[in-house]
mmCIF file as gemmi writes it, N, C-alpha and C atoms, coordinates in Angstrom:
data_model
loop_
_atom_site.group_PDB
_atom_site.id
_atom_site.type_symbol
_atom_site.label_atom_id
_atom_site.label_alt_id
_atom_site.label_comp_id
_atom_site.label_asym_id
_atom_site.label_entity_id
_atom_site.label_seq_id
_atom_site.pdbx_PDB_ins_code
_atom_site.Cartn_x
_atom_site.Cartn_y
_atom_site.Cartn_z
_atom_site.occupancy
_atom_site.B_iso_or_equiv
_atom_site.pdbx_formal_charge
_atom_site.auth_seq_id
_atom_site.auth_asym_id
_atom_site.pdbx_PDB_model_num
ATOM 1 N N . UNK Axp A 1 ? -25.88 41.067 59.664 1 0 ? 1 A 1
ATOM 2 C CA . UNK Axp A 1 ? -26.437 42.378 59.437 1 0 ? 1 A 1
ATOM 3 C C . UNK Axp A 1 ? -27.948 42.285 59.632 1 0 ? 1 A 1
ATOM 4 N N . UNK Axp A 2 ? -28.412 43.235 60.333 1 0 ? 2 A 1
ATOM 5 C CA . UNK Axp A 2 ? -30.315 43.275 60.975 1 0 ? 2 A 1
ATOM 6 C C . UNK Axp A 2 ? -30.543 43.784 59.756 1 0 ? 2 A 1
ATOM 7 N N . UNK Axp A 3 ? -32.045 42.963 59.652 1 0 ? 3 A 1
ATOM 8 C CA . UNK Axp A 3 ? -32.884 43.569 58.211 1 0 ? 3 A 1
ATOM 9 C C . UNK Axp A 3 ? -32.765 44.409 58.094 1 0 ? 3 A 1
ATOM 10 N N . UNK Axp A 4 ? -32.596 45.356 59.065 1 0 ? 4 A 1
ATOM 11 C CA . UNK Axp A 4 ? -33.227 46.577 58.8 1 0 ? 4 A 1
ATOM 12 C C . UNK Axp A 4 ? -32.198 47.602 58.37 1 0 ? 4 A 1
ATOM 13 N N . UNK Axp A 5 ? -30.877 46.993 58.503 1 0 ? 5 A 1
ATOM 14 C CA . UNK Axp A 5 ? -29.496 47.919 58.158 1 0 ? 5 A 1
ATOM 15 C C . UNK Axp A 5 ? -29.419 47.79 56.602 1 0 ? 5 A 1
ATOM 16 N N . UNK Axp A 6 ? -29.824 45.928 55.925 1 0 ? 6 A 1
ATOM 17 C CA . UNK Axp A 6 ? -29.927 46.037 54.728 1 0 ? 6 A 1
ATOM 18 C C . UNK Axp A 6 ? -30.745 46.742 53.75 1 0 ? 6 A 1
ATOM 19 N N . UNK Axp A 7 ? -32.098 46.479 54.214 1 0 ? 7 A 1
ATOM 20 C CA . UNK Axp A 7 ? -33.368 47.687 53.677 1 0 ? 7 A 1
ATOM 21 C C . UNK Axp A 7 ? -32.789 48.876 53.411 1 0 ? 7 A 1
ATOM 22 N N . UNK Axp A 8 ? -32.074 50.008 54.698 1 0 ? 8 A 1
ATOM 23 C CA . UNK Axp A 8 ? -31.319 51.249 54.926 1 0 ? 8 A 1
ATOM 24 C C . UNK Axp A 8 ? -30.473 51.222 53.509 1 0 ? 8 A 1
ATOM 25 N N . UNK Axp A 9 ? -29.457 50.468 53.396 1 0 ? 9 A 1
ATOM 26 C CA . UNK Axp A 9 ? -28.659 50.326 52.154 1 0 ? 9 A 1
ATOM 27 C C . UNK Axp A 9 ? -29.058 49.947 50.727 1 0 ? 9 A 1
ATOM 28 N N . UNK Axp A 10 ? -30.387 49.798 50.693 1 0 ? 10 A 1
ATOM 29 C CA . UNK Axp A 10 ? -31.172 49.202 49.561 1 0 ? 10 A 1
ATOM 30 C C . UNK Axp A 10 ? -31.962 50.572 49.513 1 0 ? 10 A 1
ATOM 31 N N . UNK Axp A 11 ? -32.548 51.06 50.591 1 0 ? 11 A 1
ATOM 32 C CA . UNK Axp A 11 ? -32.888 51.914 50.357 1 0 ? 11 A 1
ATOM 33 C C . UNK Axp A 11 ? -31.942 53.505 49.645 1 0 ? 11 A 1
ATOM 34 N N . UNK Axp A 12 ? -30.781 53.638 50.21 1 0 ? 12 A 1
ATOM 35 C CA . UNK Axp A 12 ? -29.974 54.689 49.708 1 0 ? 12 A 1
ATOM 36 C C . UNK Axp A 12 ? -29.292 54.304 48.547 1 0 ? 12 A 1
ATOM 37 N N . UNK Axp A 13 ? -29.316 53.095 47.827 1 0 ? 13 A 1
ATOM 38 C CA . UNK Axp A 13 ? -29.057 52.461 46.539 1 0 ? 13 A 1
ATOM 39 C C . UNK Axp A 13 ? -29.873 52.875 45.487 1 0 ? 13 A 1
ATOM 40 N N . UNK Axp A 14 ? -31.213 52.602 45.908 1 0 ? 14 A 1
ATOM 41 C CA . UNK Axp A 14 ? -32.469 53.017 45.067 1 0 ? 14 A 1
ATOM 42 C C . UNK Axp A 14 ? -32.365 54.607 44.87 1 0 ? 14 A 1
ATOM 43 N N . UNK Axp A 15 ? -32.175 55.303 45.873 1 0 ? 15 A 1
ATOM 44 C CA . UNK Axp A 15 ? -31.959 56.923 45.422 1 0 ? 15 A 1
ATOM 45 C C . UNK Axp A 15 ? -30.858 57.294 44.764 1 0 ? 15 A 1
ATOM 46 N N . UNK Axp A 16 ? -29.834 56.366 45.42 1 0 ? 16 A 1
ATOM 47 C CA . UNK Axp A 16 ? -28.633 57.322 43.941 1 0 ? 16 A 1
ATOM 48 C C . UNK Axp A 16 ? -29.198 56.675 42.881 1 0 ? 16 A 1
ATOM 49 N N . UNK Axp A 17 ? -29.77 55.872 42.691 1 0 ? 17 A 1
ATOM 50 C CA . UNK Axp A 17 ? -30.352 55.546 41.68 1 0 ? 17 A 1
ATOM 51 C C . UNK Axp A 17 ? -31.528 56.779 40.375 1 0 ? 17 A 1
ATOM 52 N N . UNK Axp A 18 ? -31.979 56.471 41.585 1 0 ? 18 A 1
ATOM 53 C CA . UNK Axp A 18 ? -33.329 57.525 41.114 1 0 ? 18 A 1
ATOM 54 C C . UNK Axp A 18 ? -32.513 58.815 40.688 1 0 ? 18 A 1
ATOM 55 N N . UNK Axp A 19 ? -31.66 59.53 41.853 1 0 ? 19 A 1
ATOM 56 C CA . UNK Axp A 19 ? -31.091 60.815 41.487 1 0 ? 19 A 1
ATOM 57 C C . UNK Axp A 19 ? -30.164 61.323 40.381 1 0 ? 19 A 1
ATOM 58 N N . UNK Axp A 20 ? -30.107 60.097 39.682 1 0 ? 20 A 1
ATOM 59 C CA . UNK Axp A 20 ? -28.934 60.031 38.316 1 0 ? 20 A 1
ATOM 60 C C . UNK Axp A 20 ? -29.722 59.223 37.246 1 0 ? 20 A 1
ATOM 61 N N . UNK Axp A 21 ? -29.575 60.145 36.348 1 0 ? 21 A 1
ATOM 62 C CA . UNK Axp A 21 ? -30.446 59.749 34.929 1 0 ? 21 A 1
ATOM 63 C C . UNK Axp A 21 ? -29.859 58.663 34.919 1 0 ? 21 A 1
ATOM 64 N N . UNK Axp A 22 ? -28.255 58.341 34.179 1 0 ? 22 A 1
ATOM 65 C CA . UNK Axp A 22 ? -28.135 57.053 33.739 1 0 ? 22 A 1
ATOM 66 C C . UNK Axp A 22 ? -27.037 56.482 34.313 1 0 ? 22 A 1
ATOM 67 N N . UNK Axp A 23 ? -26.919 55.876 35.503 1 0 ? 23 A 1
ATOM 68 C CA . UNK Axp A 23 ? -25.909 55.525 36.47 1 0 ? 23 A 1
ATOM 69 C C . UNK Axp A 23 ? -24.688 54.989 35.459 1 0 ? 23 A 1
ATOM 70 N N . UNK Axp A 24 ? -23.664 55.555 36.036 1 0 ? 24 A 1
ATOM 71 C CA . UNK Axp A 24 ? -22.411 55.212 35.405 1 0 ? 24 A 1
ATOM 72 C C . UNK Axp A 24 ? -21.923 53.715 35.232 1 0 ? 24 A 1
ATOM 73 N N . UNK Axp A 25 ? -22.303 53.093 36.122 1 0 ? 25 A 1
ATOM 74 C CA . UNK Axp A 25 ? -21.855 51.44 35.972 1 0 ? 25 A 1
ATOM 75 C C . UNK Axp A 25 ? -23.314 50.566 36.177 1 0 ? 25 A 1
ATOM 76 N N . UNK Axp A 26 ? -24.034 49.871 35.111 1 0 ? 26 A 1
ATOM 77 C CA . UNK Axp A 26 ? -25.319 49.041 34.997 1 0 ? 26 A 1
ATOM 78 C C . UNK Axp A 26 ? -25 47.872 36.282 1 0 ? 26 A 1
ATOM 79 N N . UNK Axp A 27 ? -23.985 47.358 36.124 1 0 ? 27 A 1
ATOM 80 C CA . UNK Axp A 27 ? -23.506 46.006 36.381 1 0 ? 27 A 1
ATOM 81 C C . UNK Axp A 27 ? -22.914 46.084 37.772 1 0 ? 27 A 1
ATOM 82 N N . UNK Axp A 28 ? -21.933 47.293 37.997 1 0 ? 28 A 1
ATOM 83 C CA . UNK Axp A 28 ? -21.922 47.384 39.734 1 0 ? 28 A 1
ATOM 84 C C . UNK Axp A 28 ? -23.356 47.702 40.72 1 0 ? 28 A 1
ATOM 85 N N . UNK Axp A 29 ? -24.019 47.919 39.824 1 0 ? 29 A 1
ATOM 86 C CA . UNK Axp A 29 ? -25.614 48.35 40.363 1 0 ? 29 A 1
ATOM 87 C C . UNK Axp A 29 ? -26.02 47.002 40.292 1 0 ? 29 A 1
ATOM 88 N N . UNK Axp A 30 ? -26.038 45.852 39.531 1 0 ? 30 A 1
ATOM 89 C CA . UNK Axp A 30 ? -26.481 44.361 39.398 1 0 ? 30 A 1
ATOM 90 C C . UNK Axp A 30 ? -25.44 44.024 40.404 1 0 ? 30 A 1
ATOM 91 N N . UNK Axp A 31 ? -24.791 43.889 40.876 1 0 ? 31 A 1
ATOM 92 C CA . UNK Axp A 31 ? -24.024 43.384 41.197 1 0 ? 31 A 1
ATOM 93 C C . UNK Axp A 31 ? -23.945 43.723 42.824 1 0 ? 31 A 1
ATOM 94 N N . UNK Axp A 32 ? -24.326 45.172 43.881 1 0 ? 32 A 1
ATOM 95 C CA . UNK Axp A 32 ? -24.914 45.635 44.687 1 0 ? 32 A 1
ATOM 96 C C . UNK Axp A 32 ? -26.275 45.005 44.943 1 0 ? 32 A 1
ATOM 97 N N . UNK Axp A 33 ? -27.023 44.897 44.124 1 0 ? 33 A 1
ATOM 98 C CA . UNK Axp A 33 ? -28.449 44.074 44.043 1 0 ? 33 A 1
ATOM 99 C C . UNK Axp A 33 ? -28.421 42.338 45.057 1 0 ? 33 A 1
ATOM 100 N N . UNK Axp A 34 ? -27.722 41.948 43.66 1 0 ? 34 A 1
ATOM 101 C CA . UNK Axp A 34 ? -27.436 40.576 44.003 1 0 ? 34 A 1
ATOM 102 C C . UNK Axp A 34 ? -27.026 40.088 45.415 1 0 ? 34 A 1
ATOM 103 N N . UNK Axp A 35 ? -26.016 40.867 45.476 1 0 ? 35 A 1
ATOM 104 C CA . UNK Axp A 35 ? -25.137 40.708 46.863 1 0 ? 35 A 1
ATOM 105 C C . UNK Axp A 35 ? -26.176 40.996 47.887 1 0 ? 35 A 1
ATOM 106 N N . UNK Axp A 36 ? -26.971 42.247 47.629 1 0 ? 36 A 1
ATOM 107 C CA . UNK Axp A 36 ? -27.863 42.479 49.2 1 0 ? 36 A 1
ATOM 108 C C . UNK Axp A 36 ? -29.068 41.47 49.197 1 0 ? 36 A 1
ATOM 109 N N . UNK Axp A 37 ? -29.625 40.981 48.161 1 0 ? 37 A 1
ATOM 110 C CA . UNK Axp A 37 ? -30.913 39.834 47.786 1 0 ? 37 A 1
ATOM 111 C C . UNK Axp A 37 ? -30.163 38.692 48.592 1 0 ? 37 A 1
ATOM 112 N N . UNK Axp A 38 ? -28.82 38.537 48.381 1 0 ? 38 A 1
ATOM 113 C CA . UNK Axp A 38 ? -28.201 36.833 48.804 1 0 ? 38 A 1
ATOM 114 C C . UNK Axp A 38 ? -28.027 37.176 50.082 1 0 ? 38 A 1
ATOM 115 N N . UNK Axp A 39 ? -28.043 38.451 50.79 1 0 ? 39 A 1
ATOM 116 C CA . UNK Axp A 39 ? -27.907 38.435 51.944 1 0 ? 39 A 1
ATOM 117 C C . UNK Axp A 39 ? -28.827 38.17 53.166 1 0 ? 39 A 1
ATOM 118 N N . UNK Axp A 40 ? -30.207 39.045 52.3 1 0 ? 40 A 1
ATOM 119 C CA . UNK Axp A 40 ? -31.319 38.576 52.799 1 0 ? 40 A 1
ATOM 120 C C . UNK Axp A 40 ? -31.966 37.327 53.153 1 0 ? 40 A 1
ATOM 121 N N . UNK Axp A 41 ? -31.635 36.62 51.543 1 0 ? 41 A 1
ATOM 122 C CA . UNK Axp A 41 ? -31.592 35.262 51.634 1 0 ? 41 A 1
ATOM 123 C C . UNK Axp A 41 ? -31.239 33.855 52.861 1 0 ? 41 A 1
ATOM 124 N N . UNK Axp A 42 ? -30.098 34.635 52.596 1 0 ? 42 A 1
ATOM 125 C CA . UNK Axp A 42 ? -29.23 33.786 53.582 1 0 ? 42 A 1
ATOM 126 C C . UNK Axp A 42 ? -29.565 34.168 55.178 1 0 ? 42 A 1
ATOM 127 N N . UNK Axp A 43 ? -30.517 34.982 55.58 1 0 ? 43 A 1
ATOM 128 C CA . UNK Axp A 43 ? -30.755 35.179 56.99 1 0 ? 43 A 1
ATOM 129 C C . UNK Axp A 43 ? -32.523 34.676 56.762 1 0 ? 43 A 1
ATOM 130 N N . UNK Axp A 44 ? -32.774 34.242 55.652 1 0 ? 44 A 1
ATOM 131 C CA . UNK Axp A 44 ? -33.929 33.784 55.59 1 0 ? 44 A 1
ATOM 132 C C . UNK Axp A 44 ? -35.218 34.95 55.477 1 0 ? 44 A 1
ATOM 133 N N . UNK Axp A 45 ? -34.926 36.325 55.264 1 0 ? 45 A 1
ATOM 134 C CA . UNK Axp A 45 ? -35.638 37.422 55.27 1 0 ? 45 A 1
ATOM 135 C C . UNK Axp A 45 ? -36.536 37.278 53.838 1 0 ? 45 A 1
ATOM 136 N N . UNK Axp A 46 ? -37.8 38.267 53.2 1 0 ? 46 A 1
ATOM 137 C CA . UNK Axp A 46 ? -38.557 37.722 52.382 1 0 ? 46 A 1
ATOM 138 C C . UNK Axp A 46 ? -37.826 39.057 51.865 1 0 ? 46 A 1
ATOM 139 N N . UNK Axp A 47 ? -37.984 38.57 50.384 1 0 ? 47 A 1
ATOM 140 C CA . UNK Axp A 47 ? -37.398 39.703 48.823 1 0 ? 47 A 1
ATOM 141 C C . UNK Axp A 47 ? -38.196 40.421 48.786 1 0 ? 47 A 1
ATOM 142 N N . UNK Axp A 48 ? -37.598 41.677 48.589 1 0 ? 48 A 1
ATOM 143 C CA . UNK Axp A 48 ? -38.489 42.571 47.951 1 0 ? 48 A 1
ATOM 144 C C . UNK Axp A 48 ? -38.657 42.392 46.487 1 0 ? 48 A 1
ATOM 145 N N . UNK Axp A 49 ? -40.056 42.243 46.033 1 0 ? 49 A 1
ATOM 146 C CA . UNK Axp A 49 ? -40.269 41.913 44.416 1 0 ? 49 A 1
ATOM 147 C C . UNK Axp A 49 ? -39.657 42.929 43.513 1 0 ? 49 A 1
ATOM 148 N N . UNK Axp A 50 ? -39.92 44.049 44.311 1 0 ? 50 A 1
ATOM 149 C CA . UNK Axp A 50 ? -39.246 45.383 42.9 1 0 ? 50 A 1
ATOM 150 C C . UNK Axp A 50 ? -37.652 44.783 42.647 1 0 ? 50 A 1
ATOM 151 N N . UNK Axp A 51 ? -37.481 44.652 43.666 1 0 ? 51 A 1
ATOM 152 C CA . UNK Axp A 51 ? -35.557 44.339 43.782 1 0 ? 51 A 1
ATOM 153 C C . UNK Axp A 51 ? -35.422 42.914 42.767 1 0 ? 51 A 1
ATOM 154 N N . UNK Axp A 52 ? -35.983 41.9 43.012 1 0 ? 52 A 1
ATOM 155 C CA . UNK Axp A 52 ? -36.011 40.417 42.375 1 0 ? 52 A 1
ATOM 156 C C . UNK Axp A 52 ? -36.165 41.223 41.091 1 0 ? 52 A 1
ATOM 157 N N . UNK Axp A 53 ? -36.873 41.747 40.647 1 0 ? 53 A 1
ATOM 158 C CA . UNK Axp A 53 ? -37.689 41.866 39.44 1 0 ? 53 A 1
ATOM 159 C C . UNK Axp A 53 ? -36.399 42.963 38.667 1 0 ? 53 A 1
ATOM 160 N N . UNK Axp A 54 ? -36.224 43.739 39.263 1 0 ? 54 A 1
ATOM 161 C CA . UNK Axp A 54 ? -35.277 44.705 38.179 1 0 ? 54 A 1
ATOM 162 C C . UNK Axp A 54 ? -33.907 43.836 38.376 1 0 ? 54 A 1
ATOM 163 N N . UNK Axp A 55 ? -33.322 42.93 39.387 1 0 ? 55 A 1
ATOM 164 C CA . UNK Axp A 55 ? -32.371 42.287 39.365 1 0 ? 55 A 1
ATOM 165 C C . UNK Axp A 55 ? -32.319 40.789 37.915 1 0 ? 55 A 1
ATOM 166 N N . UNK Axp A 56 ? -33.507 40.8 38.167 1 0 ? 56 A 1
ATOM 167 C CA . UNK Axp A 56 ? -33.329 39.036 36.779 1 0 ? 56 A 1
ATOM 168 C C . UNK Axp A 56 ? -33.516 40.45 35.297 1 0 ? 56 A 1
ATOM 169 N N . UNK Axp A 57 ? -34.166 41.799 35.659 1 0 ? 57 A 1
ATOM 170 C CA . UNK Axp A 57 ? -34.195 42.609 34.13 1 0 ? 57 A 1
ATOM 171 C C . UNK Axp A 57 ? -32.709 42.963 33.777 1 0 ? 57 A 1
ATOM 172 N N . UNK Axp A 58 ? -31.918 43.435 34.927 1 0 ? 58 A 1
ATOM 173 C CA . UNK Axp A 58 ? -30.624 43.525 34.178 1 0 ? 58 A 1
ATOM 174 C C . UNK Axp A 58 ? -29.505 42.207 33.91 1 0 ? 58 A 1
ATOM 175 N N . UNK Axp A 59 ? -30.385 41.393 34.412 1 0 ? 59 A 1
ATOM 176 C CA . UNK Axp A 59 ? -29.586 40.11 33.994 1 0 ? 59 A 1
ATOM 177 C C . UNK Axp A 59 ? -29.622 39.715 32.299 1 0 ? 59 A 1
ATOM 178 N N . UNK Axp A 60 ? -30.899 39.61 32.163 1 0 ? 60 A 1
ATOM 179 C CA . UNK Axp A 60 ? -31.079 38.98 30.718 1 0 ? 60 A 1
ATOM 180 C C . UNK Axp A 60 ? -30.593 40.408 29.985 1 0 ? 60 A 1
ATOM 181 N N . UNK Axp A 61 ? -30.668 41.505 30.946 1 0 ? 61 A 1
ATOM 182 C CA . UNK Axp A 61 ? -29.957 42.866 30 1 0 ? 61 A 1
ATOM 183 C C . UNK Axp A 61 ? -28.707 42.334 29.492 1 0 ? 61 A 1
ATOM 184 N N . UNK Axp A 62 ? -27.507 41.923 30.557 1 0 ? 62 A 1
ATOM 185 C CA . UNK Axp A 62 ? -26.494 41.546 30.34 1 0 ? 62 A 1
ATOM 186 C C . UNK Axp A 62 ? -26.366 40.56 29.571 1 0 ? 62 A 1
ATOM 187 N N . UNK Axp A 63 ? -26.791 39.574 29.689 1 0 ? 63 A 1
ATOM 188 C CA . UNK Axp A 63 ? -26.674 37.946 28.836 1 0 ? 63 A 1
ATOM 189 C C . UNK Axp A 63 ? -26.834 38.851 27.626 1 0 ? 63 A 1
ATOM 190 N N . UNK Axp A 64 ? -28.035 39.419 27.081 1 0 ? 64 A 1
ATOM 191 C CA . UNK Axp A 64 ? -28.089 39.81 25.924 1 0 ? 64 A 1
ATOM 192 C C . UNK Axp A 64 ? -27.517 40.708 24.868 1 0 ? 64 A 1
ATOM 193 N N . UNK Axp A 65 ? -26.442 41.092 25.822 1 0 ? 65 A 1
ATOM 194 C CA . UNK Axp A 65 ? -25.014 41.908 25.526 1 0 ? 65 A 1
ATOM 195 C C . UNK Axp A 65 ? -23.975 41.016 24.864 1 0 ? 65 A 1
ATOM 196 N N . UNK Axp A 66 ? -23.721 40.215 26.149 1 0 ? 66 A 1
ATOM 197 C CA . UNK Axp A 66 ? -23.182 39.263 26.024 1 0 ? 66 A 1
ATOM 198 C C . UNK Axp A 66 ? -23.04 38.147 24.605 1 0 ? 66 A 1
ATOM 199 N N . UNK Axp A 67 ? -24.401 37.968 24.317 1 0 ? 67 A 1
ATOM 200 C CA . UNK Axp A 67 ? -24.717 36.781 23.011 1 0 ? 67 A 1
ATOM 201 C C . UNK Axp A 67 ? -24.67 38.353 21.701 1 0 ? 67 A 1
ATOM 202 N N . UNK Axp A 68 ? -24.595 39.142 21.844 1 0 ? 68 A 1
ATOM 203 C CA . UNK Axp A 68 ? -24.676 40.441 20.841 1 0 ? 68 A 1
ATOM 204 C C . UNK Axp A 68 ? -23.414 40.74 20.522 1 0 ? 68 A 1
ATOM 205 N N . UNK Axp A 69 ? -22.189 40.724 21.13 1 0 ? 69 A 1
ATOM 206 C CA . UNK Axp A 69 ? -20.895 40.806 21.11 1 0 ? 69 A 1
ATOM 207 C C . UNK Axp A 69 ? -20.074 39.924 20.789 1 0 ? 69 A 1
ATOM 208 N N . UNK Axp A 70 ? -19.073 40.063 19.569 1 0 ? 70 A 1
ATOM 209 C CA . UNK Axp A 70 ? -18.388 38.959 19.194 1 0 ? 70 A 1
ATOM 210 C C . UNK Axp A 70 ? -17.529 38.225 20.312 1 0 ? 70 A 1
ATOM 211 N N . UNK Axp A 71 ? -17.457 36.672 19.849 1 0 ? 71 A 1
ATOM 212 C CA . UNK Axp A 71 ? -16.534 36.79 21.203 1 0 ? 71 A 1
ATOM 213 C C . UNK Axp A 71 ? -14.953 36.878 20.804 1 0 ? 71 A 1
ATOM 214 N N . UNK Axp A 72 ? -14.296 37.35 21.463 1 0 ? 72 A 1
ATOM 215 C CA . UNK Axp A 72 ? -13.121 37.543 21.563 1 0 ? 72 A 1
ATOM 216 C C . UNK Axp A 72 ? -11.879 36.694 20.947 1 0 ? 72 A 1
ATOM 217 N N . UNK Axp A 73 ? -12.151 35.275 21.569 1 0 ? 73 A 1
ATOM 218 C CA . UNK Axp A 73 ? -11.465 34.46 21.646 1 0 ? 73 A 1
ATOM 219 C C . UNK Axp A 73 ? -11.74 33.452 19.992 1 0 ? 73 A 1
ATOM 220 N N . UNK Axp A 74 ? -12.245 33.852 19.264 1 0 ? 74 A 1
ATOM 221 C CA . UNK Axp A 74 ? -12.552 33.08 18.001 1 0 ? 74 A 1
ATOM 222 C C . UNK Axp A 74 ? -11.529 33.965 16.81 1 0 ? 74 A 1
């Protein structure tokens, strides 16, 4: 995929974003992130910092869910 198709899809990510107060799924949105960052990656293209940066914020979002919630299995 050319940079520039991923940007396109990062870019129309960021607006449904923007256009919805509180997106229905946090984590398919982390998870869209990730996938297009590793893609970039992997063609050797440079990160966009906003993207890195709100991608590691909903991470420790999650972990910190995660350690907040009993676990299950105890």
């Amino acid at each position: 995929m050319a940079f520039e198709d991923v940007k396109a899809e990062l870019g129309l990510l960021l607006t449904q974003m923007e256009n919805e107060q509180q997106p229905e799924d946090r984590h398919e949105i982390y998870l869209v992130i990730l996938r297009k960052l590793n893609e970039l990656k992997a063609y050797g293209m440079p990160l966009p910092e906003d993207l890195v940066e709100l991608e590691r914020s909903l991470e420790k979002e999650f972990e910190a869910e995660r350690k907040r919630k009993p676990d299950a299995s105890a």
